[in-house]
XYZ file of C-alpha atoms in Angstrom:
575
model
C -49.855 89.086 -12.079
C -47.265 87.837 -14.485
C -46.407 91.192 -15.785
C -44.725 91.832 -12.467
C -42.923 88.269 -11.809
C -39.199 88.273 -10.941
C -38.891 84.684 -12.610
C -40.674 82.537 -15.132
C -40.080 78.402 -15.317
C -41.395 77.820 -19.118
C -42.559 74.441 -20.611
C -41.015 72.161 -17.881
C -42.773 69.299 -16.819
C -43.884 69.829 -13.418
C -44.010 67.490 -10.565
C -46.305 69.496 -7.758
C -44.906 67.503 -4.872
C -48.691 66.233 -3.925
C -47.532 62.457 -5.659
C -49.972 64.006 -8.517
C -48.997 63.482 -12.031
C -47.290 65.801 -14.222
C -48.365 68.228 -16.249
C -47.093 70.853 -19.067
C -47.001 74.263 -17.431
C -45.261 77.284 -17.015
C -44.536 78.927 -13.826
C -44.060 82.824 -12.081
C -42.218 83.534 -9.205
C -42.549 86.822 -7.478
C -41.509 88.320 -3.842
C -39.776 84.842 -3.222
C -43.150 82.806 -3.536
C -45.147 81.178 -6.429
C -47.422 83.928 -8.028
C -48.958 81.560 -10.903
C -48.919 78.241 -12.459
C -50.400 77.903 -15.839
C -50.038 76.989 -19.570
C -48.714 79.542 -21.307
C -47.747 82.672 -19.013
C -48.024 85.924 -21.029
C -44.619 87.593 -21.735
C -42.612 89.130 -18.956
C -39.784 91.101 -18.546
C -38.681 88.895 -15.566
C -35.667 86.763 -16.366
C -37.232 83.241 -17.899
C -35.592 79.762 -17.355
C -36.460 77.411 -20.472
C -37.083 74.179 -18.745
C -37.887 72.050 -22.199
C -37.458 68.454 -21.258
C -36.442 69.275 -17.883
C -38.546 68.034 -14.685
C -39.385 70.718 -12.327
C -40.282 69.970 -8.849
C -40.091 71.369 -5.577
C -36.574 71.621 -4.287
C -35.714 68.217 -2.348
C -35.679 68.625 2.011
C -32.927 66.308 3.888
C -34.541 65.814 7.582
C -31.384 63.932 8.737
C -27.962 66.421 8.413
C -25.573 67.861 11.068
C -24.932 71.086 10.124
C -25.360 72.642 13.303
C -21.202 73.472 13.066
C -20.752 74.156 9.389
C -23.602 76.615 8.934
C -21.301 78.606 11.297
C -18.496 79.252 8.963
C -20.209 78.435 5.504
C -23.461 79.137 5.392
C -24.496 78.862 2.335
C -24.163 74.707 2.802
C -23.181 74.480 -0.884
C -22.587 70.705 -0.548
C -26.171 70.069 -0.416
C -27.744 72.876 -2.197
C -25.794 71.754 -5.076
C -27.768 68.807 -5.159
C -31.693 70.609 -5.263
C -31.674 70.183 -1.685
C -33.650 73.707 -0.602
C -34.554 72.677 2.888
C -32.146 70.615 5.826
C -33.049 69.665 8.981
C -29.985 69.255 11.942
C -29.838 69.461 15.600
C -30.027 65.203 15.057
C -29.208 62.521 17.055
C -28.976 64.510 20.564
C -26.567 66.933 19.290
C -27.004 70.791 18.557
C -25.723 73.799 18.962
C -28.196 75.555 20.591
C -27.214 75.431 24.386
C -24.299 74.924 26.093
C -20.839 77.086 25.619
C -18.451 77.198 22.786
C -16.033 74.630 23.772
C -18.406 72.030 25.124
C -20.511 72.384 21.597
C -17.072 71.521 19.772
C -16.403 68.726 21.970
C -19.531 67.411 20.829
C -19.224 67.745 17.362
C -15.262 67.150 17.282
C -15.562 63.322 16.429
C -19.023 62.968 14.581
C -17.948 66.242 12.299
C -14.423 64.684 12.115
C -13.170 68.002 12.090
C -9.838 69.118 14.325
C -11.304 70.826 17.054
C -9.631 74.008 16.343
C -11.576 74.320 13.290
C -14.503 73.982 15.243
C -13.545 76.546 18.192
C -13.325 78.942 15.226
C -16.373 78.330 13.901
C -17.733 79.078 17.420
C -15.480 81.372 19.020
C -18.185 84.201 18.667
C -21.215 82.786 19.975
C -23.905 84.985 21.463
C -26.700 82.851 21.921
C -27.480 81.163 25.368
C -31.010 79.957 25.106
C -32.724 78.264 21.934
C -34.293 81.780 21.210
C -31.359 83.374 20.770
C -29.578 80.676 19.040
C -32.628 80.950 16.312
C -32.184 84.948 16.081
C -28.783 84.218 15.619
C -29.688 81.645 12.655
C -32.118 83.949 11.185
C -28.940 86.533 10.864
C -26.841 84.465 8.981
C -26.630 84.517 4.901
C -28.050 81.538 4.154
C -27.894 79.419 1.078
C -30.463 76.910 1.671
C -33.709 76.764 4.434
C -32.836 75.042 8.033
C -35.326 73.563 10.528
C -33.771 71.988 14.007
C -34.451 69.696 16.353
C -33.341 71.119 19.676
C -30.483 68.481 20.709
C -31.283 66.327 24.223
C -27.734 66.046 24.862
C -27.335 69.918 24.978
C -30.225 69.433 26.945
C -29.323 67.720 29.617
C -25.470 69.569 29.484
C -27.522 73.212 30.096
C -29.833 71.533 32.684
C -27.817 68.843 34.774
C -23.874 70.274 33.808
C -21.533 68.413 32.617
C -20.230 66.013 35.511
C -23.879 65.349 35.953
C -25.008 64.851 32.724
C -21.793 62.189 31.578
C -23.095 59.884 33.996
C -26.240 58.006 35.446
C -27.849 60.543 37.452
C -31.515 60.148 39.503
C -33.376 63.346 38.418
C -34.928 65.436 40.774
C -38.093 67.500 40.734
C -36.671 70.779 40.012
C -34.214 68.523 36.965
C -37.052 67.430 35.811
C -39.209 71.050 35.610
C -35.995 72.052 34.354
C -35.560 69.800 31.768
C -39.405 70.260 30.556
C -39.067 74.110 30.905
C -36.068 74.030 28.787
C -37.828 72.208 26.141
C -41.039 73.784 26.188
C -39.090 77.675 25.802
C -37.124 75.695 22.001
C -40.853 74.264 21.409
C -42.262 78.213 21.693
C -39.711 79.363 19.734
C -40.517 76.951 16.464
C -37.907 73.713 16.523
C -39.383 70.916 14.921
C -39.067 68.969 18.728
C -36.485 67.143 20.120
C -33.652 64.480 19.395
C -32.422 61.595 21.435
C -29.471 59.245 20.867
C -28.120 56.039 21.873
C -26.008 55.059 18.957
C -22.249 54.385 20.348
C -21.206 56.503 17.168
C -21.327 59.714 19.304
C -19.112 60.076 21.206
C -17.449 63.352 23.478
C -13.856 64.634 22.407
C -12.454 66.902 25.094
C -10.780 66.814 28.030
C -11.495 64.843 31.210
C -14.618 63.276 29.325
C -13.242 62.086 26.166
C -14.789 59.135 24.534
C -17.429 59.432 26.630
C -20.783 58.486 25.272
C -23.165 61.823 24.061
C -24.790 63.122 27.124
C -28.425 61.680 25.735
C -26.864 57.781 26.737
C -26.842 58.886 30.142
C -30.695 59.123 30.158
C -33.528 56.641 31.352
C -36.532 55.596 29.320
C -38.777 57.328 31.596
C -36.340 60.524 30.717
C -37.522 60.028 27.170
C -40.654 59.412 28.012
C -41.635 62.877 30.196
C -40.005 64.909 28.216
C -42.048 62.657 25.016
C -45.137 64.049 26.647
C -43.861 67.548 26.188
C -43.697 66.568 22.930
C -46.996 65.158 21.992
C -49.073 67.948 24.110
C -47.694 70.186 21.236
C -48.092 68.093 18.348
C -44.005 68.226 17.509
C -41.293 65.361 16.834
C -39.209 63.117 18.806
C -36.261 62.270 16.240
C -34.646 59.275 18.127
C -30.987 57.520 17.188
C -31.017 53.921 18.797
C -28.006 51.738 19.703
C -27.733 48.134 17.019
C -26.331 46.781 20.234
C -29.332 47.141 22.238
C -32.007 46.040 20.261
C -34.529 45.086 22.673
C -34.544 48.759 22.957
C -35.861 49.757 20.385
C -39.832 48.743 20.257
C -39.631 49.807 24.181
C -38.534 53.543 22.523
C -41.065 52.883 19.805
C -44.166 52.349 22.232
C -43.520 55.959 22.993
C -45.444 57.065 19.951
C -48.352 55.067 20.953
C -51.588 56.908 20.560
C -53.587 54.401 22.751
C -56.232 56.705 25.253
C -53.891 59.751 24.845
C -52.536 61.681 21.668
C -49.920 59.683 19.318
C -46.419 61.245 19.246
C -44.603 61.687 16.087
C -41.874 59.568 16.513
C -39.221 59.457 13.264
C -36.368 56.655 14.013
C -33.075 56.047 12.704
C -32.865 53.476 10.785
C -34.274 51.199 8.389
C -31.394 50.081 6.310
C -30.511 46.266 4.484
C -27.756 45.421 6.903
C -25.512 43.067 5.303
C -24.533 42.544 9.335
C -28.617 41.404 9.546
C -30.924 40.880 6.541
C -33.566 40.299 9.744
C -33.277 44.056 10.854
C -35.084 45.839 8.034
C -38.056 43.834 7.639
C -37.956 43.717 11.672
C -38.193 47.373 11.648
C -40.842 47.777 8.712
C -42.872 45.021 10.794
C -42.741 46.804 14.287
C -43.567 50.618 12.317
C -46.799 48.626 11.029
C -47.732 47.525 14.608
C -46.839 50.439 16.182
C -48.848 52.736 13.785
C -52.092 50.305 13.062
C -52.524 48.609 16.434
C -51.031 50.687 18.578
C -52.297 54.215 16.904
C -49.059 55.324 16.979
C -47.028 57.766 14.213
C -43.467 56.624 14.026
C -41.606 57.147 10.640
C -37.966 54.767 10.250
C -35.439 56.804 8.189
C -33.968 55.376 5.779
C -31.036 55.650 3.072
C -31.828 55.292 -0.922
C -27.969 54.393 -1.664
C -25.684 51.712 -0.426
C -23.909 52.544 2.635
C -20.624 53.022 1.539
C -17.972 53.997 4.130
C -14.153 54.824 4.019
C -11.879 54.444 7.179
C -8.429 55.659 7.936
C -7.126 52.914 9.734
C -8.811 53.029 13.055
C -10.271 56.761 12.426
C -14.042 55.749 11.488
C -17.394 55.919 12.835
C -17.891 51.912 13.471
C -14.735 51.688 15.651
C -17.028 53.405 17.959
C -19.730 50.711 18.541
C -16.293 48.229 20.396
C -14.846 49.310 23.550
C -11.365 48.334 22.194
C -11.264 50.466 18.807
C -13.387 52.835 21.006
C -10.070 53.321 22.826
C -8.234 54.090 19.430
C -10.648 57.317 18.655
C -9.975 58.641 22.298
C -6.077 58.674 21.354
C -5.009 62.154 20.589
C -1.707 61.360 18.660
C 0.069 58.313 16.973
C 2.157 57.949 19.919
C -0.593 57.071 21.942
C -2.088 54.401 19.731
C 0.779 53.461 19.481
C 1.607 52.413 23.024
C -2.285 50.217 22.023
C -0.976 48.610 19.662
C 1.563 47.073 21.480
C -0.359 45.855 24.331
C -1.469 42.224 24.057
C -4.451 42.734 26.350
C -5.587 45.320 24.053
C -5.021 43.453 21.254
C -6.609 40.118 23.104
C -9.684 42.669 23.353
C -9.646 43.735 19.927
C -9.582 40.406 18.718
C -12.515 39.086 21.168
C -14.935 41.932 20.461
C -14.052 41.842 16.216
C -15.171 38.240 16.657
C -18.060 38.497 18.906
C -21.397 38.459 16.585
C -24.597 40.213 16.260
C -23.273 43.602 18.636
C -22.627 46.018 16.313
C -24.588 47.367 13.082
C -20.871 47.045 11.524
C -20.639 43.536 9.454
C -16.597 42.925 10.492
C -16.527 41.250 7.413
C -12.882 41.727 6.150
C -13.626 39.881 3.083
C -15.680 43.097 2.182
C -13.446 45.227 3.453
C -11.239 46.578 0.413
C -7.442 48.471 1.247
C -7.570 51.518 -1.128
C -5.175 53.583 0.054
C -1.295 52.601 1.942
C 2.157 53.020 1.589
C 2.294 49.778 0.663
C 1.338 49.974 -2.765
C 1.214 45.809 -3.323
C -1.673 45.854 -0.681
C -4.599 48.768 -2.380
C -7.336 46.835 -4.208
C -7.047 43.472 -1.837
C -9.073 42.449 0.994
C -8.018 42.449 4.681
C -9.253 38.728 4.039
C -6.826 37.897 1.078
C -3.672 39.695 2.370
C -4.136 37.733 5.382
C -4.498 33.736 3.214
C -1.327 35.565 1.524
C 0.410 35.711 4.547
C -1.138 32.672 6.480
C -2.248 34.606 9.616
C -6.123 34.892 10.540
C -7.543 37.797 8.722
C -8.805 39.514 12.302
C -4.860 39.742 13.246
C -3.881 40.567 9.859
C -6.305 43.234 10.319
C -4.712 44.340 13.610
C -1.419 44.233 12.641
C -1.824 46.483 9.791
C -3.134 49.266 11.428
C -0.977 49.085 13.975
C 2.014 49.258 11.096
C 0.031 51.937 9.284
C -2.026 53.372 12.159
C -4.253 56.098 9.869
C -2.573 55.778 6.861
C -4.102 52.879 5.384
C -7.421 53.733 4.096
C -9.931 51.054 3.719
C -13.883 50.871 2.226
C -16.552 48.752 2.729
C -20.500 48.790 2.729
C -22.247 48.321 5.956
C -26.111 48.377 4.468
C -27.869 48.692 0.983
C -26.019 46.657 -0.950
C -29.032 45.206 -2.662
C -30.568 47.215 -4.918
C -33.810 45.664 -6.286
C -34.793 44.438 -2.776
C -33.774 48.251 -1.982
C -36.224 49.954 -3.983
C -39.121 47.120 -2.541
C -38.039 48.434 0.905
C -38.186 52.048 0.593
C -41.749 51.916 -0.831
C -43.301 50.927 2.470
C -45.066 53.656 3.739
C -44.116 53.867 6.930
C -40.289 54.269 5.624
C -39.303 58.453 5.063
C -36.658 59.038 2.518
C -33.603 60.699 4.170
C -30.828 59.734 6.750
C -28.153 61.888 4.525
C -26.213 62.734 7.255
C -25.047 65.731 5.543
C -22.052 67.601 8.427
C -21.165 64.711 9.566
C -18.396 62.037 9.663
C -16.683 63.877 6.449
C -13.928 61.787 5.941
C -15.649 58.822 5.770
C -18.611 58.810 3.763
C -21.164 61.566 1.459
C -24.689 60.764 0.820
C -25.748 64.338 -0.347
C -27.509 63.416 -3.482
C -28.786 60.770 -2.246
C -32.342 61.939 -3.277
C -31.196 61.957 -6.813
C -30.112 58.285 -6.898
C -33.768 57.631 -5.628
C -34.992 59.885 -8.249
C -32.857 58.587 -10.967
C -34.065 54.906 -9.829
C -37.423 55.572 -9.989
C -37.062 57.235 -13.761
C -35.048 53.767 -15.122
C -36.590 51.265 -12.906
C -40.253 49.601 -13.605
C -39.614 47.796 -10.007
C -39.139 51.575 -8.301
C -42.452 53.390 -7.446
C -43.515 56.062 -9.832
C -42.071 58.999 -10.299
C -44.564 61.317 -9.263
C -44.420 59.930 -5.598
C -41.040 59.134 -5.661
C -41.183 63.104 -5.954
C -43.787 63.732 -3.178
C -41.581 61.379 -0.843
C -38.303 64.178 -1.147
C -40.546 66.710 -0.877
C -44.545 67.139 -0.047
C -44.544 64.298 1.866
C -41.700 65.367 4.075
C -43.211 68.681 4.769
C -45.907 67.935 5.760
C -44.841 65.428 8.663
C -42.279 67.644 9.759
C -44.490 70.945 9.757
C -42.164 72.678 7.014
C -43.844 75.770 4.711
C -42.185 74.044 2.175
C -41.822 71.039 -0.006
C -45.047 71.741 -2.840
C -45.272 73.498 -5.815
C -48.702 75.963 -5.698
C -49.739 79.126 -5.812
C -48.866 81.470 -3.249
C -46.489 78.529 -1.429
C -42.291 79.673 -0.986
C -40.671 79.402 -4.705
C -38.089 76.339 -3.684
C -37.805 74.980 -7.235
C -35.100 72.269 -8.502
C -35.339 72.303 -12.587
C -33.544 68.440 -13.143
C -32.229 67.668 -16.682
C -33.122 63.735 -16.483
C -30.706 62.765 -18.948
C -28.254 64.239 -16.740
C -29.835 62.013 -13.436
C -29.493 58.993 -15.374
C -26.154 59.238 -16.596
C -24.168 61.877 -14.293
C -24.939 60.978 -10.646
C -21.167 59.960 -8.915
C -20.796 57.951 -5.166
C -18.558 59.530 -2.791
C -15.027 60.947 -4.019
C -12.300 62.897 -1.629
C -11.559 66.500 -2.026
C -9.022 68.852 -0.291
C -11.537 71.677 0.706
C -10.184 75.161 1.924
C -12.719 76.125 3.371
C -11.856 73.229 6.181
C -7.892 74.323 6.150
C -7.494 72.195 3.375
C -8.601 69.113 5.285
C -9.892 66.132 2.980
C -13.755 65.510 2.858
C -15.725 63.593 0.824
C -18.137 65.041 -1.556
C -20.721 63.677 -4.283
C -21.426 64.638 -7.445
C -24.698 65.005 -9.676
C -23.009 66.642 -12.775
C -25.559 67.730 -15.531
C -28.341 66.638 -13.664
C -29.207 69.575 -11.744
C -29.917 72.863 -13.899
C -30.821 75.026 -11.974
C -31.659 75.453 -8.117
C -34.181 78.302 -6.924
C -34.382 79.163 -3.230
C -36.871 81.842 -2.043
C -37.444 83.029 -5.565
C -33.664 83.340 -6.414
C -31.658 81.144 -8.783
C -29.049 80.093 -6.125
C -27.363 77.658 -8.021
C -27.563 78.064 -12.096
C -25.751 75.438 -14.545
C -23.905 74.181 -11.379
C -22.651 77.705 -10.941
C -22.933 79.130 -7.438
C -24.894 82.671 -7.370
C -22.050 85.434 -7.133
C -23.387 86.516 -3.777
C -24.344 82.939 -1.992
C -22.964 83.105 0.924
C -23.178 86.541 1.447
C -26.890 87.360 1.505
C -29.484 85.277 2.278
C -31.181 82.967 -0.125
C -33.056 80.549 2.159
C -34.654 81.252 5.150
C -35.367 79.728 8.965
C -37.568 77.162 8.857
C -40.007 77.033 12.076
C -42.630 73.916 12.980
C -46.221 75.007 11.769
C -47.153 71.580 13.988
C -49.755 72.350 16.664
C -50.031 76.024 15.932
């Protein structure tokens, strides 16, 4: 068998993604899948990887990215398969690309991309898909650098079903909507998406014309929306990804009780999120509390998403996701040009409503703290490295106004940071052991300007090898990987014979050491817009998708990109 192999793994200690422990072992790839595991492998002329004091685990999956625009243009998705992650999920939070025309899909992805829309009409300009069959073919065409799974995207949804005056508003659904609407889903469900995604989060938000600002199609939507179309769902054993609003709480356990499994079939139900607020300490336990009841006494399966890093986010002036959960700063993303915010600025009932909703408490997942909210970036060079807060007892104004009056002097050229959530990081590694918690919530595609949690996994990793408070490693391992695939229905994510060769070889002195937060980069790929990036350095050595070394040393393949390493990913849930 060996004599044949395309690739050998030597003397690495391998992690099998089961949450077993290690062992000593070599390991043969051949025809893109695992041919043998065992100590020792007789010689082969097959290229051999010396993985001495490496680990070597299955490569990591991210089941919360949007990608559904990049893996247009680029789809080799370097950013994360840089990383070890081998397998994303997208088509999140509502939003995909696989229905609805060119335009309306950049629209959609305009402000949680944070791309210019031309970009984006590029990226899409030669669409040739109109139903989710033909958007997979399509996917299944494309070079790809890493393996994709997708939820099919309610918003798109309800835009192909209802159009798009009747899906940006409150609408009462008829009977042929609703056959319509289950049809629809039913046709993605045949053709292999992992299920469907609903939103309610005020960060998504429409960009074009006549509708912009307007909240994602998927707001628009009753609970007994989500609820027939959950039963589509749970007749065929696949996933309801749902994105719920901080400002309506009360919500969420109603959107929860859909997974019940009381006298009928649990749905699998995987929420975002489960994060340390600094806004709320209350909200994580709350949410690891309400999993518990909803999966033990209520037979449910609902999974919270969560993030294994703090929740660091950059903001150019009023260009930032959390601007989007207040109506006034709301107003600030729908301006097209300076000019425009400008005539905001200088409106004292704007500015009476900016201050009133900044102050207001307990509506937003944002904190509005502005003594943790730290000017790195400005024209003004005396104000980088201070606080809204102190520049404000400097100039003996309230900080809120301060606040206001410096982005209306700067507009998007003062850049500020701050971190919304997992600031905390020993009563972060006690939260993400519960088991009802799934590691992931990257958000990989989106919102590039302002934040990068791409090796993410890593830090979790890294935490788990240098912590004795973090779980072990072993199932810190099966939790990026094994455990993962199998709640999502992925052929992926374990490390056995005759299983898809998706293989991350990690140099751990590297993940201790090497791991870097977000940093900005000029990327010409994106017309030399800025994005932020991470960076894992030494730690990953080498990154094997579908048999083939796609990333070796840090070193991109010569041909990523241009033929395909990874592969479509489609549910094997309740088939």
């Amino acid at each position: 068998m060996t004599a044949t192999a395309d690739l050998i793994i030597r003397h690495g200690t391998v992690y099998d993604g089961t949450g077993a422990p290690p062992r000593q072992t070599d390991i043969a790839i051949r025809d893109g899948r695992i041919s043998a595991l065992g100590d020792a492998l007789p010689a082969s002329e097959a290229r051999e990887i010396d993985a001495r004091g490496c680990l070597v685990m299955p490569g990591a999956i991210d089941i919360h990215t949007h990608y559904d625009a990049e893996v247009e243009a680029h789809p080799e998705l370097s950013e994360s398969l840089r990383h070890g992650v081998t397998s994303v999920i997208f088509g999140n939070c509502s939003l995909s690309a696989a229905l609805g025309d060119a335009e309306d899909i950049a629209d959609m992805f305009a402000r949680v991309e944070n791309l210019p829309k031309d970009v984006l009409m590029r990226w899409f300009r030669d669409k040739d898909w109109q139903t989710p069959a033909e958007y997979y073919a399509h996917l299944e065409k494309k070079p790809l650098g890493i393996n994709i799974a997708s939820f099919l995207g309610h918003s798109n949804l309800r835009l192909a079903v209802l159009g798009k005056h009747r899906c940006m508003a409150p609408t009462d659904l008829t009977w042929g909507d609703k056959s319509a609407l289950r049809t629809t889903l039913s046709e993605a469900l045949d053709a292999g998406y992992l299920g469907m995604s609903v939103d309610m989060l005020q960060w998504h938000r429409w960009k074009g014309f006549k509708y912009n600002g307007a909240s994602a199609p998927s707001h628009y939507a009753t609970m007994n929306e989500f609820r027939f179309l959950g039963d589509v769902l749970r007749h065929r054993g696949r996933i309801m990804q749902a994105t719920p609003d901080a400002g309506r709480r009360h919500l969420i356990p109603i959107l929860a009780m859909i997974s019940s499994g009381l006298g009928r079939k649990p749905m699998k139900l995987s929420m975002l999120t489960s994060l340390d607020f600094t806004a709320n300490r209350r909200l994580g336990p709350l949410t690891q509390r309400l999993a518990t009841i909803i999966n033990k006494l209520f037979r449910g399966d609902m999974r919270f998403q969560s993030l294994a890093v703090p929740f660091e986010l950059w903001s150019d002036g009023c260009n930032t996701p959390v601007f989007e959960e207040m109506h006034a700063s709301a107003c600030l993303m729908n301006a097209d040009t300076r000019a425009q915010r400008e005539a905001l600025y200088r409106d004292p009932e704007w500015r009476g409503q900016m201050r009133r909703e900044w102050l207001k408490k307990f509506n937003t997942s944002f904190h509005k703290d502005l003594s943790l909210m730290n000017v790195v970036a400005c024209p003004d060079g005396t104000l980088v490295n201070r606080t809204f807060a102190d520049i404000a007892r400097e100039r003996g104004t309230s900080a809120v106004d301060t606040f206001i009056d410096l982005i209306a002097e700067f507009d998007e050229n003062i850049r500020w940071h701050t971190v919304i959530a997992n600031d905390r990081p020993a009563y972060l590694r006690q939260h993400l052991k519960h088991p009802y918690i799934q590691l992931g919530f990257s958000d990989a595609g989106a919102h590039n300007r302002n934040m990068a949690f791409q090796n993410s996994h890593l830090w979790f990793l890294r935490d788990a090898l240098m912590h004795d408070d973090a779980m072990p490693l072993e199932k810190a391992i099966w939790r990026v990987t094994g455990e993962l695939a199998d709640w999502f229905g992925l052929d992926t994510g374990k490390l056995a014979e005759g299983k898809p060769a998706d293989v991350l070889v990690l140099d751990p002195e590297g993940l201790k050491h090497d791991l870097t937060g977000p940093q900005e980069t000029t990327d010409p790929r994106f017309d030399n817009a800025m994005r932020m990036i991470s960076s894992s350095g030494r730690a990953v050595r080498q990154v094997i998708v579908g048999g083939n070394v796609a990333m070796d040393q840090g070193q991109p393949h010569p041909e990523l990109g241009k033929r395909a390493f990874g592969r479509l990913l489609r549910s094997q849930l309740g088939v």
